[in-house]
């Protein structure tokens, strides 16, 4: 462990993991023992990343298998289209704030976009549908939001981003 700044103990032998944890703690090295939260300085959640959206699932070390299973189930619902969805909604929010639209009006526009068919159009890679929703609900286009069609539609290929 000499020179290490972070250690993950993942042996199938409990005694080995305990020894790694003790030695790491004695050297003031951050340690995670994958199946023992009490012997760990930190825990590692099960993570989903969709562009700028990050979702972490943790059982605080009690049962990592539940974290993993929950992450797998969430991945079925929260697909790669959520990355560009966040980019579009975030760009819209930024544009509204820069143009002085605040409070209830900003919230209404954002919520209408969230409740619209935008996510479904992103999922099916329907550029015209995305543009139609943006134009209809907010009088904007992807280009007007500073976004590139190619980038938006190439950032999710169904492979989990």
mmCIF file of C-alpha atoms in Angstrom:
data_model
loop_
_atom_site.group_PDB
_atom_site.id
_atom_site.type_symbol
_atom_site.label_atom_id
_atom_site.label_comp_id
_atom_site.label_asym_id
_atom_site.label_seq_id
_atom_site.Cartn_x
_atom_site.Cartn_y
_atom_site.Cartn_z
ATOM 1 C CA UNK A 1 0.000 0.000 0.000
ATOM 2 C CA UNK A 2 3.038 2.247 0.055
ATOM 3 C CA UNK A 3 2.338 5.363 -2.020
ATOM 4 C CA UNK A 4 -1.369 4.621 -2.416
ATOM 5 C CA UNK A 5 -3.906 7.359 -1.810
ATOM 6 C CA UNK A 6 -6.975 5.166 -2.247
ATOM 7 C CA UNK A 7 -7.508 1.427 -1.789
ATOM 8 C CA UNK A 8 -10.393 -0.871 -2.618
ATOM 9 C CA UNK A 9 -10.324 -4.259 -0.892
ATOM 10 C CA UNK A 10 -12.311 -6.763 -2.942
ATOM 11 C CA UNK A 11 -10.887 -10.159 -2.075
ATOM 12 C CA UNK A 12 -13.212 -13.114 -1.589
ATOM 13 C CA UNK A 13 -11.295 -13.735 1.655
ATOM 14 C CA UNK A 14 -12.707 -11.710 4.562
ATOM 15 C CA UNK A 15 -9.401 -11.907 6.493
ATOM 16 C CA UNK A 16 -7.508 -10.413 3.546
ATOM 17 C CA UNK A 17 -9.984 -7.534 3.265
ATOM 18 C CA UNK A 18 -9.743 -6.874 7.018
ATOM 19 C CA UNK A 19 -5.943 -6.788 6.854
ATOM 20 C CA UNK A 20 -5.987 -4.441 3.849
ATOM 21 C CA UNK A 21 -8.412 -2.171 5.700
ATOM 22 C CA UNK A 22 -6.287 -2.107 8.881
ATOM 23 C CA UNK A 23 -3.090 -1.373 6.961
ATOM 24 C CA UNK A 24 -4.745 1.344 4.865
ATOM 25 C CA UNK A 25 -6.182 3.016 7.954
ATOM 26 C CA UNK A 26 -2.796 2.837 9.706
ATOM 27 C CA UNK A 27 -1.263 4.672 6.730
ATOM 28 C CA UNK A 28 -4.116 7.234 6.553
ATOM 29 C CA UNK A 29 -5.130 5.907 3.142
ATOM 30 C CA UNK A 30 -8.792 6.023 2.128
ATOM 31 C CA UNK A 31 -10.126 2.471 1.952
ATOM 32 C CA UNK A 32 -13.293 0.797 0.757
ATOM 33 C CA UNK A 33 -13.975 -2.815 1.643
ATOM 34 C CA UNK A 34 -16.586 -3.810 -0.905
ATOM 35 C CA UNK A 35 -18.724 -5.897 1.429
ATOM 36 C CA UNK A 36 -18.028 -4.185 4.762
ATOM 37 C CA UNK A 37 -19.118 -0.570 5.233
ATOM 38 C CA UNK A 38 -17.872 -0.505 8.838
ATOM 39 C CA UNK A 39 -14.315 -1.283 7.688
ATOM 40 C CA UNK A 40 -14.509 1.367 4.962
ATOM 41 C CA UNK A 41 -13.692 5.071 4.973
ATOM 42 C CA UNK A 42 -16.162 5.551 2.111
ATOM 43 C CA UNK A 43 -18.768 3.630 0.174
ATOM 44 C CA UNK A 44 -19.140 3.369 -3.594
ATOM 45 C CA UNK A 45 -22.666 3.715 -4.936
ATOM 46 C CA UNK A 46 -23.954 2.036 -8.060
ATOM 47 C CA UNK A 47 -24.009 4.811 -10.673
ATOM 48 C CA UNK A 48 -25.942 5.653 -13.834
ATOM 49 C CA UNK A 49 -24.552 8.396 -16.085
ATOM 50 C CA UNK A 50 -26.564 9.961 -18.864
ATOM 51 C CA UNK A 51 -24.568 12.932 -20.133
ATOM 52 C CA UNK A 52 -24.645 15.508 -17.334
ATOM 53 C CA UNK A 53 -27.199 13.505 -15.342
ATOM 54 C CA UNK A 54 -25.739 11.267 -12.650
ATOM 55 C CA UNK A 55 -27.859 9.021 -10.459
ATOM 56 C CA UNK A 56 -26.266 7.144 -7.561
ATOM 57 C CA UNK A 57 -27.917 4.266 -5.710
ATOM 58 C CA UNK A 58 -26.595 3.134 -2.350
ATOM 59 C CA UNK A 59 -27.648 0.932 0.531
ATOM 60 C CA UNK A 60 -24.926 2.481 2.732
ATOM 61 C CA UNK A 61 -22.991 -0.760 2.391
ATOM 62 C CA UNK A 62 -25.766 -2.995 3.761
ATOM 63 C CA UNK A 63 -26.425 -4.868 0.527
ATOM 64 C CA UNK A 64 -24.547 -3.849 -2.637
ATOM 65 C CA UNK A 65 -26.569 -6.400 -4.626
ATOM 66 C CA UNK A 66 -29.712 -4.337 -4.002
ATOM 67 C CA UNK A 67 -27.899 -1.219 -5.235
ATOM 68 C CA UNK A 68 -26.837 -3.026 -8.371
ATOM 69 C CA UNK A 69 -30.278 -4.493 -9.052
ATOM 70 C CA UNK A 70 -31.929 -1.101 -8.488
ATOM 71 C CA UNK A 71 -29.435 0.549 -10.868
ATOM 72 C CA UNK A 72 -30.176 -2.062 -13.535
ATOM 73 C CA UNK A 73 -33.922 -1.465 -13.177
ATOM 74 C CA UNK A 74 -33.472 2.320 -13.345
ATOM 75 C CA UNK A 75 -31.319 1.975 -16.477
ATOM 76 C CA UNK A 76 -34.299 0.388 -18.232
ATOM 77 C CA UNK A 77 -36.361 3.528 -17.576
ATOM 78 C CA UNK A 78 -33.701 6.222 -17.719
ATOM 79 C CA UNK A 79 -32.140 5.604 -21.100
ATOM 80 C CA UNK A 80 -29.359 7.388 -22.957
ATOM 81 C CA UNK A 81 -31.840 9.978 -24.287
ATOM 82 C CA UNK A 82 -31.771 11.617 -20.847
ATOM 83 C CA UNK A 83 -28.320 13.078 -21.613
ATOM 84 C CA UNK A 84 -29.541 15.228 -24.532
ATOM 85 C CA UNK A 85 -32.839 15.843 -22.690
ATOM 86 C CA UNK A 86 -30.850 17.477 -19.895
ATOM 87 C CA UNK A 87 -28.788 19.460 -22.427
ATOM 88 C CA UNK A 88 -31.912 20.858 -24.086
ATOM 89 C CA UNK A 89 -33.809 21.648 -20.875
ATOM 90 C CA UNK A 90 -30.655 23.129 -19.310
ATOM 91 C CA UNK A 91 -30.008 25.307 -22.365
ATOM 92 C CA UNK A 92 -33.626 26.463 -22.302
ATOM 93 C CA UNK A 93 -33.421 27.345 -18.609
ATOM 94 C CA UNK A 94 -30.201 29.273 -19.192
ATOM 95 C CA UNK A 95 -31.726 31.173 -22.146
ATOM 96 C CA UNK A 96 -34.820 32.054 -20.121
ATOM 97 C CA UNK A 97 -32.749 33.329 -17.191
ATOM 98 C CA UNK A 98 -30.462 35.382 -19.473
ATOM 99 C CA UNK A 99 -33.486 36.962 -21.122
ATOM 100 C CA UNK A 100 -34.984 37.903 -17.750
ATOM 101 C CA UNK A 101 -37.740 35.274 -17.640
ATOM 102 C CA UNK A 102 -38.016 34.166 -14.025
ATOM 103 C CA UNK A 103 -40.359 32.711 -11.465
ATOM 104 C CA UNK A 104 -43.684 31.224 -12.494
ATOM 105 C CA UNK A 105 -43.258 31.907 -16.225
ATOM 106 C CA UNK A 106 -39.841 30.175 -16.342
ATOM 107 C CA UNK A 107 -41.149 27.280 -14.255
ATOM 108 C CA UNK A 108 -44.215 26.921 -16.495
ATOM 109 C CA UNK A 109 -42.122 26.725 -19.677
ATOM 110 C CA UNK A 110 -39.663 24.239 -18.159
ATOM 111 C CA UNK A 111 -42.463 22.068 -16.758
ATOM 112 C CA UNK A 112 -44.314 22.110 -20.085
ATOM 113 C CA UNK A 113 -41.135 20.893 -21.783
ATOM 114 C CA UNK A 114 -40.657 18.212 -19.126
ATOM 115 C CA UNK A 115 -44.247 17.040 -19.609
ATOM 116 C CA UNK A 116 -44.124 17.230 -23.418
ATOM 117 C CA UNK A 117 -43.242 14.594 -26.001
ATOM 118 C CA UNK A 118 -39.650 15.907 -26.119
ATOM 119 C CA UNK A 119 -38.152 12.892 -24.356
ATOM 120 C CA UNK A 120 -40.005 10.474 -26.627
ATOM 121 C CA UNK A 121 -38.831 12.362 -29.718
ATOM 122 C CA UNK A 122 -35.257 12.183 -28.439
ATOM 123 C CA UNK A 123 -35.661 8.467 -27.775
ATOM 124 C CA UNK A 124 -36.867 7.881 -31.343
ATOM 125 C CA UNK A 125 -34.278 10.344 -32.733
ATOM 126 C CA UNK A 126 -37.032 12.457 -34.295
ATOM 127 C CA UNK A 127 -35.362 15.812 -35.031
ATOM 128 C CA UNK A 128 -38.517 17.358 -36.503
ATOM 129 C CA UNK A 129 -40.511 16.365 -33.426
ATOM 130 C CA UNK A 130 -37.932 17.887 -31.076
ATOM 131 C CA UNK A 131 -37.929 21.119 -33.064
ATOM 132 C CA UNK A 132 -41.754 21.175 -33.159
ATOM 133 C CA UNK A 133 -41.985 20.860 -29.359
ATOM 134 C CA UNK A 134 -39.366 23.554 -28.750
ATOM 135 C CA UNK A 135 -40.968 25.929 -31.238
ATOM 136 C CA UNK A 136 -44.506 25.279 -30.001
ATOM 137 C CA UNK A 137 -43.874 25.552 -26.277
ATOM 138 C CA UNK A 138 -41.036 28.042 -26.078
ATOM 139 C CA UNK A 139 -40.609 29.662 -29.488
ATOM 140 C CA UNK A 140 -37.105 28.213 -29.764
ATOM 141 C CA UNK A 141 -35.068 25.844 -31.889
ATOM 142 C CA UNK A 142 -32.050 23.721 -31.040
ATOM 143 C CA UNK A 143 -29.854 26.197 -32.932
ATOM 144 C CA UNK A 144 -31.497 29.113 -31.102
ATOM 145 C CA UNK A 145 -30.555 27.420 -27.838
ATOM 146 C CA UNK A 146 -26.954 27.149 -29.001
ATOM 147 C CA UNK A 147 -27.233 23.400 -29.558
ATOM 148 C CA UNK A 148 -26.104 21.383 -32.546
ATOM 149 C CA UNK A 149 -28.460 18.774 -34.058
ATOM 150 C CA UNK A 150 -25.579 16.436 -34.759
ATOM 151 C CA UNK A 151 -24.220 16.651 -31.234
ATOM 152 C CA UNK A 152 -27.637 16.155 -29.631
ATOM 153 C CA UNK A 153 -28.500 13.133 -31.748
ATOM 154 C CA UNK A 154 -25.073 11.531 -31.726
ATOM 155 C CA UNK A 155 -24.670 11.801 -27.953
ATOM 156 C CA UNK A 156 -27.000 8.854 -27.359
ATOM 157 C CA UNK A 157 -26.753 5.735 -29.431
ATOM 158 C CA UNK A 158 -28.604 3.365 -27.139
ATOM 159 C CA UNK A 159 -25.399 2.187 -25.529
ATOM 160 C CA UNK A 160 -25.887 3.910 -22.165
ATOM 161 C CA UNK A 161 -24.067 7.091 -23.277
#
